[in-house]
PDB file of C-alpha atoms and ligand atoms in Angstrom:
ATOM      1  CA  MET P   1     -32.509  -4.578  23.183  1.00  0.00           C
ATOM      2  CA  ASN P   2     -31.871  -1.582  25.219  1.00  0.00           C
ATOM      3  CA  ILE P   3     -28.410  -0.362  24.665  1.00  0.00           C
ATOM      4  CA  SER P   4     -26.196   2.283  26.269  1.00  0.00           C
ATOM      5  CA  ILE P   5     -23.141   3.944  24.583  1.00  0.00           C
ATOM      6  CA  VAL P   6     -21.273   6.098  26.834  1.00  0.00           C
ATOM      7  CA  ILE P   7     -18.175   7.866  25.297  1.00  0.00           C
ATOM      8  CA  HIS P   8     -15.569  10.588  26.047  1.00  0.00           C
ATOM      9  CA  THR P   9     -14.427  12.454  23.130  1.00  0.00           C
ATOM     10  CA  SER P  10     -12.253  15.449  22.643  1.00  0.00           C
ATOM     11  CA  SER P  11     -11.845  15.967  18.933  1.00  0.00           C
ATOM     12  CA  GLY P  12     -14.929  14.009  17.706  1.00  0.00           C
ATOM     13  CA  HIS P  13     -13.364  10.829  16.633  1.00  0.00           C
ATOM     14  CA  THR P  14     -14.696   8.574  19.193  1.00  0.00           C
ATOM     15  CA  LEU P  15     -18.203  10.243  18.600  1.00  0.00           C
ATOM     16  CA  LYS P  16     -18.170   9.231  14.627  1.00  0.00           C
ATOM     17  CA  PHE P  17     -17.225   5.660  15.570  1.00  0.00           C
ATOM     18  CA  ALA P  18     -20.170   5.889  18.382  1.00  0.00           C
ATOM     19  CA  GLN P  19     -22.517   7.263  15.843  1.00  0.00           C
ATOM     20  CA  ALA P  20     -21.773   4.731  13.031  1.00  0.00           C
ATOM     21  CA  ILE P  21     -22.341   1.822  15.808  1.00  0.00           C
ATOM     22  CA  ARG P  22     -25.557   3.481  16.847  1.00  0.00           C
ATOM     23  CA  GLU P  23     -26.946   3.970  13.375  1.00  0.00           C
ATOM     24  CA  LYS P  24     -26.108   0.203  12.866  1.00  0.00           C
ATOM     25  CA  LEU P  25     -27.797  -0.905  16.180  1.00  0.00           C
ATOM     26  CA  VAL P  26     -30.778   1.415  15.206  1.00  0.00           C
ATOM     27  CA  SER P  27     -31.027  -0.104  11.878  1.00  0.00           C
ATOM     28  CA  LEU P  28     -31.323  -3.912  13.522  1.00  0.00           C
ATOM     29  CA  GLY P  29     -34.437  -2.502  15.695  1.00  0.00           C
ATOM     30  CA  HIS P  30     -32.394  -1.729  19.116  1.00  0.00           C
ATOM     31  CA  GLU P  31     -33.137   1.177  21.123  1.00  0.00           C
ATOM     32  CA  VAL P  32     -29.722   2.976  21.505  1.00  0.00           C
ATOM     33  CA  ASP P  33     -28.962   5.855  23.956  1.00  0.00           C
ATOM     34  CA  LEU P  34     -25.633   7.530  23.307  1.00  0.00           C
ATOM     35  CA  THR P  35     -24.063   9.948  25.990  1.00  0.00           C
ATOM     36  CA  GLY P  36     -21.016  11.886  25.493  1.00  0.00           C
ATOM     37  CA  LEU P  37     -19.334  12.544  29.024  1.00  0.00           C
ATOM     38  CA  ARG P  38     -19.071  16.342  29.695  1.00  0.00           C
ATOM     39  CA  THR P  39     -16.544  17.312  32.284  1.00  0.00           C
ATOM     40  CA  LEU P  40     -16.052  20.460  34.603  1.00  0.00           C
ATOM     41  CA  GLY P  41     -12.382  21.430  35.432  1.00  0.00           C
ATOM     42  CA  THR P  42      -9.077  20.549  33.612  1.00  0.00           C
ATOM     43  CA  VAL P  43      -8.730  17.513  31.565  1.00  0.00           C
ATOM     44  CA  ASN P  44      -5.474  17.199  30.368  1.00  0.00           C
ATOM     45  CA  ALA P  45      -3.714  13.819  28.868  1.00  0.00           C
ATOM     46  CA  GLY P  46      -2.247  11.539  30.952  1.00  0.00           C
ATOM     47  CA  LEU P  47       1.040  12.445  29.649  1.00  0.00           C
ATOM     48  CA  LEU P  48       3.222  11.630  32.604  1.00  0.00           C
ATOM     49  CA  PRO P  49       4.601  14.407  34.715  1.00  0.00           C
ATOM     50  CA  LEU P  50       2.391  17.068  33.055  1.00  0.00           C
ATOM     51  CA  ALA P  51      -0.769  15.161  33.630  1.00  0.00           C
ATOM     52  CA  ARG P  52      -3.358  17.331  35.026  1.00  0.00           C
ATOM     53  CA  VAL P  53      -6.695  15.380  35.501  1.00  0.00           C
ATOM     54  CA  ASN P  54      -8.567  17.698  37.899  1.00  0.00           C
ATOM     55  CA  PHE P  55     -12.050  17.346  36.824  1.00  0.00           C
ATOM     56  CA  THR P  56     -15.498  15.902  37.675  1.00  0.00           C
ATOM     57  CA  ILE P  57     -18.053  14.418  35.224  1.00  0.00           C
ATOM     58  CA  LYS P  58     -21.223  16.461  34.916  1.00  0.00           C
ATOM     59  CA  ASN P  59     -23.480  13.831  33.466  1.00  0.00           C
ATOM     60  CA  PRO P  60     -22.527  10.336  34.499  1.00  0.00           C
ATOM     61  CA  PRO P  61     -25.333   8.210  33.028  1.00  0.00           C
ATOM     62  CA  GLU P  62     -27.067   5.296  35.010  1.00  0.00           C
ATOM     63  CA  LEU P  63     -26.775   2.044  33.307  1.00  0.00           C
ATOM     64  CA  GLN P  64     -29.308   0.318  35.376  1.00  0.00           C
ATOM     65  CA  ASP P  65     -32.025   0.078  32.710  1.00  0.00           C
ATOM     66  CA  PHE P  66     -29.988  -1.175  29.772  1.00  0.00           C
ATOM     67  CA  ASP P  67     -29.081  -4.904  28.648  1.00  0.00           C
ATOM     68  CA  VAL P  68     -25.854  -3.995  26.802  1.00  0.00           C
ATOM     69  CA  VAL P  69     -23.313  -1.116  27.738  1.00  0.00           C
ATOM     70  CA  LEU P  70     -20.823   0.154  25.182  1.00  0.00           C
ATOM     71  CA  ILE P  71     -17.995   2.426  26.502  1.00  0.00           C
ATOM     72  CA  GLY P  72     -15.834   4.487  24.120  1.00  0.00           C
ATOM     73  CA  GLY P  73     -12.758   6.862  24.184  1.00  0.00           C
ATOM     74  CA  PRO P  74      -9.541   8.118  22.970  1.00  0.00           C
ATOM     75  CA  VAL P  75      -6.269   6.399  23.616  1.00  0.00           C
ATOM     76  CA  TRP P  76      -4.216   9.170  25.587  1.00  0.00           C
ATOM     77  CA  GLY P  77      -0.582   8.461  26.473  1.00  0.00           C
ATOM     78  CA  PHE P  78      -1.016   4.742  25.754  1.00  0.00           C
ATOM     79  CA  LYS P  79      -3.794   4.409  28.124  1.00  0.00           C
ATOM     80  CA  ALA P  80      -7.517   4.617  28.267  1.00  0.00           C
ATOM     81  CA  SER P  81      -9.043   8.152  28.474  1.00  0.00           C
ATOM     82  CA  PRO P  82      -8.888   9.289  32.159  1.00  0.00           C
ATOM     83  CA  VAL P  83     -12.470  10.688  31.818  1.00  0.00           C
ATOM     84  CA  ILE P  84     -13.665   6.914  30.854  1.00  0.00           C
ATOM     85  CA  MET P  85     -11.647   5.601  33.880  1.00  0.00           C
ATOM     86  CA  ARG P  86     -13.059   8.070  36.140  1.00  0.00           C
ATOM     87  CA  TYR P  87     -16.504   7.156  35.181  1.00  0.00           C
ATOM     88  CA  LEU P  88     -16.031   3.438  35.303  1.00  0.00           C
ATOM     89  CA  ILE P  89     -14.355   3.473  38.615  1.00  0.00           C
ATOM     90  CA  GLU P  90     -16.467   6.121  40.364  1.00  0.00           C
ATOM     91  CA  ASP P  91     -19.916   5.831  38.678  1.00  0.00           C
ATOM     92  CA  VAL P  92     -20.186   2.423  37.323  1.00  0.00           C
ATOM     93  CA  GLN P  93     -20.830  -0.343  40.129  1.00  0.00           C
ATOM     94  CA  ASN P  94     -23.218  -2.953  39.238  1.00  0.00           C
ATOM     95  CA  LEU P  95     -23.380  -4.500  35.770  1.00  0.00           C
ATOM     96  CA  LYS P  96     -24.406  -8.088  36.807  1.00  0.00           C
ATOM     97  CA  GLY P  97     -26.381  -9.780  34.065  1.00  0.00           C
ATOM     98  CA  LYS P  98     -25.205  -7.360  31.478  1.00  0.00           C
ATOM     99  CA  ARG P  99     -22.984  -7.413  28.567  1.00  0.00           C
ATOM    100  CA  ALA P 100     -20.539  -4.747  28.068  1.00  0.00           C
ATOM    101  CA  LEU P 101     -17.948  -3.822  25.361  1.00  0.00           C
ATOM    102  CA  SER P 102     -15.282  -1.201  25.103  1.00  0.00           C
ATOM    103  CA  PHE P 103     -14.103   0.631  21.997  1.00  0.00           C
ATOM    104  CA  VAL P 104     -11.117   3.187  21.587  1.00  0.00           C
ATOM    105  CA  THR P 105     -10.090   5.277  18.823  1.00  0.00           C
ATOM    106  CA  MET P 106      -6.176   6.364  18.239  1.00  0.00           C
ATOM    107  CA  GLY P 107      -3.638   7.705  16.201  1.00  0.00           C
ATOM    108  CA  GLY P 108      -1.546   4.695  16.344  1.00  0.00           C
ATOM    109  CA  ALA P 109      -0.660   2.724  19.537  1.00  0.00           C
ATOM    110  CA  GLY P 110      -1.757   1.790  22.787  1.00  0.00           C
ATOM    111  CA  GLY P 111      -5.148   0.541  22.017  1.00  0.00           C
ATOM    112  CA  GLY P 112      -4.823  -2.835  23.476  1.00  0.00           C
ATOM    113  CA  ARG P 113      -3.757  -1.619  26.762  1.00  0.00           C
ATOM    114  CA  ALA P 114      -6.679   0.845  26.904  1.00  0.00           C
ATOM    115  CA  LEU P 115      -9.122  -1.659  26.151  1.00  0.00           C
ATOM    116  CA  ARG P 116      -7.564  -3.747  28.958  1.00  0.00           C
ATOM    117  CA  MET P 117      -7.763  -0.980  31.225  1.00  0.00           C
ATOM    118  CA  MET P 118     -11.705  -0.455  30.539  1.00  0.00           C
ATOM    119  CA  ASN P 119     -12.388  -4.025  30.355  1.00  0.00           C
ATOM    120  CA  GLY P 120     -10.904  -4.509  33.878  1.00  0.00           C
ATOM    121  CA  GLU P 121     -13.257  -2.158  35.359  1.00  0.00           C
ATOM    122  CA  LEU P 122     -16.218  -3.425  33.360  1.00  0.00           C
ATOM    123  CA  GLU P 123     -15.269  -7.134  34.681  1.00  0.00           C
ATOM    124  CA  ALA P 124     -14.943  -5.607  38.170  1.00  0.00           C
ATOM    125  CA  ALA P 125     -18.357  -4.152  38.013  1.00  0.00           C
ATOM    126  CA  GLY P 126     -19.690  -7.751  37.013  1.00  0.00           C
ATOM    127  CA  ALA P 127     -20.225  -7.312  33.425  1.00  0.00           C
ATOM    128  CA  GLU P 128     -19.706 -10.135  30.929  1.00  0.00           C
ATOM    129  CA  VAL P 129     -17.017  -8.398  28.836  1.00  0.00           C
ATOM    130  CA  LEU P 130     -17.337  -8.669  25.050  1.00  0.00           C
ATOM    131  CA  GLU P 131     -14.312  -8.596  22.485  1.00  0.00           C
ATOM    132  CA  GLY P 132     -13.266  -4.485  22.142  1.00  0.00           C
ATOM    133  CA  GLU P 133     -12.189  -2.654  19.224  1.00  0.00           C
ATOM    134  CA  ALA P 134      -9.381  -0.284  18.685  1.00  0.00           C
ATOM    135  CA  LEU P 135      -9.756   1.778  15.378  1.00  0.00           C
ATOM    136  CA  LYS P 136      -6.785   3.906  14.124  1.00  0.00           C
ATOM    137  CA  TYR P 137      -8.194   7.319  13.449  1.00  0.00           C
ATOM    138  CA  PHE P 138      -5.751   9.749  12.018  1.00  0.00           C
ATOM    139  CA  ILE P 139      -7.548  12.831  10.769  1.00  0.00           C
ATOM    140  CA  LYS P 140      -9.802  10.309   8.884  1.00  0.00           C
ATOM    141  CA  PRO P 141     -10.602   6.574   9.756  1.00  0.00           C
ATOM    142  CA  ASN P 142     -10.215   3.941   7.068  1.00  0.00           C
ATOM    143  CA  VAL P 143     -13.773   3.745   6.067  1.00  0.00           C
ATOM    144  CA  LEU P 144     -13.659  -0.234   5.417  1.00  0.00           C
ATOM    145  CA  LYS P 145     -11.999  -0.681   8.898  1.00  0.00           C
ATOM    146  CA  LEU P 146     -14.587   1.639  10.581  1.00  0.00           C
ATOM    147  CA  GLU P 147     -17.304  -0.657   8.840  1.00  0.00           C
ATOM    148  CA  ALA P 148     -15.696  -3.851   9.820  1.00  0.00           C
ATOM    149  CA  ALA P 149     -15.157  -2.941  13.469  1.00  0.00           C
ATOM    150  CA  VAL P 150     -19.072  -1.672  13.592  1.00  0.00           C
ATOM    151  CA  GLU P 151     -20.028  -5.035  11.956  1.00  0.00           C
ATOM    152  CA  ARG P 152     -17.745  -6.976  14.660  1.00  0.00           C
ATOM    153  CA  ILE P 153     -19.628  -5.075  17.576  1.00  0.00           C
ATOM    154  CA  CYS P 154     -22.991  -5.289  16.385  1.00  0.00           C
ATOM    155  CA  GLY P 155     -22.502  -9.009  15.455  1.00  0.00           C
ATOM    156  CA  GLN P 156     -21.543  -9.725  19.296  1.00  0.00           C
ATOM    157  CA  VAL P 157     -24.123  -7.285  20.523  1.00  0.00           C
ATOM    158  CA  CYS P 158     -26.952  -8.704  18.816  1.00  0.00           C
ATOM    159  CA  VAL P 159     -26.391 -12.133  19.865  1.00  0.00           C
ATOM    160  CA  ALA P 160     -29.376 -12.738  22.107  1.00  0.00           C
TER     161      ALA P 160
HETATM  162  C1  FMN Q   1      -3.194  14.166  25.040  1.00  0.00           C
HETATM  163  C2  FMN Q   1      -3.392  13.254  23.464  1.00  0.00           C
HETATM  164  C3  FMN Q   1      -2.818  12.025  23.802  1.00  0.00           C
HETATM  165  C4  FMN Q   1      -2.703  10.860  22.849  1.00  0.00           C
HETATM  166  N1  FMN Q   1      -2.121   9.787  23.049  1.00  0.00           N
HETATM  167  C5  FMN Q   1      -1.943   8.869  22.187  1.00  0.00           C
HETATM  168  C6  FMN Q   1      -1.383   7.605  22.202  1.00  0.00           C
HETATM  169  O1  FMN Q   1      -0.752   7.194  23.242  1.00  0.00           O
HETATM  170  N2  FMN Q   1      -1.670   6.441  21.206  1.00  0.00           N
HETATM  171  C7  FMN Q   1      -2.348   6.743  20.146  1.00  0.00           C
HETATM  172  O2  FMN Q   1      -2.564   5.981  19.205  1.00  0.00           O
HETATM  173  N3  FMN Q   1      -2.793   8.006  19.846  1.00  0.00           N
HETATM  174  C8  FMN Q   1      -2.796   8.971  20.941  1.00  0.00           C
HETATM  175  N4  FMN Q   1      -3.580  10.309  20.586  1.00  0.00           N
HETATM  176  C9  FMN Q   1      -4.549  10.406  19.599  1.00  0.00           C
HETATM  177  C10 FMN Q   1      -5.952  10.198  20.008  1.00  0.00           C
HETATM  178  O3  FMN Q   1      -5.945   8.977  20.665  1.00  0.00           O
HETATM  179  C11 FMN Q   1      -6.855  10.175  18.658  1.00  0.00           C
HETATM  180  O4  FMN Q   1      -6.609  11.188  17.870  1.00  0.00           O
HETATM  181  C12 FMN Q   1      -8.209   9.744  18.776  1.00  0.00           C
HETATM  182  O5  FMN Q   1      -8.842   9.443  17.887  1.00  0.00           O
HETATM  183  C13 FMN Q   1      -8.807  11.196  19.627  1.00  0.00           C
HETATM  184  O6  FMN Q   1     -10.299  10.804  19.750  1.00  0.00           O
HETATM  185  P1  FMN Q   1     -11.353  11.996  20.015  1.00  0.00           P
HETATM  186  O7  FMN Q   1     -11.566  12.636  19.064  1.00  0.00           O
HETATM  187  O8  FMN Q   1     -12.506  10.895  20.402  1.00  0.00           O
HETATM  188  O9  FMN Q   1     -11.047  12.526  21.488  1.00  0.00           O
HETATM  189  C14 FMN Q   1      -3.471  11.105  21.877  1.00  0.00           C
HETATM  190  C15 FMN Q   1      -4.066  12.284  21.709  1.00  0.00           C
HETATM  191  C16 FMN Q   1      -3.943  13.306  22.563  1.00  0.00           C
HETATM  192  C17 FMN Q   1      -5.024  14.697  22.470  1.00  0.00           C
END
């Protein structure tokens, strides 16, 4: 299968998670494209009154050619990454016939809400949404939990 992984990462945690997912999928024979969204402007967390999210996304990938789409980002202010949400809302319109899965990394809490926000947009675009993963990642991840999350993701993705 042709699989796209699109992420936003600030300190690299989501990138590490995405790389582990990619490595596993490639080992299973899939073609995997991993894109980190790059931004121009100010991306400041969605921390209520101080939120400053005046940015554009420089490299929004087109998803048309992929069978499965994985979208990942950090939890910010108990919500999904504003960069990921902007990408999903503005750049992702038609996912009919594709499966999609969200994954997030977080210090402690807010993963469920972030996944619901991302899944809502994926559903609105017509994707069949698979069960997402929220991974605690404080300085380092728990390696066993990371591996288990990667297994669950790949298990769902690899069902033809
Ligand atoms: C501005 C900001 C807000 C955050 N808000 C939360 C939060 O609400 N809940 C949480 O569990 N972690 C929160 N975190 C921690 C990040 O979600 C966590 O470190 C994540 O793994 C970072 O991923 P990244 O390195 O891919 O950017 C926050 C981090 C930042 C920088």
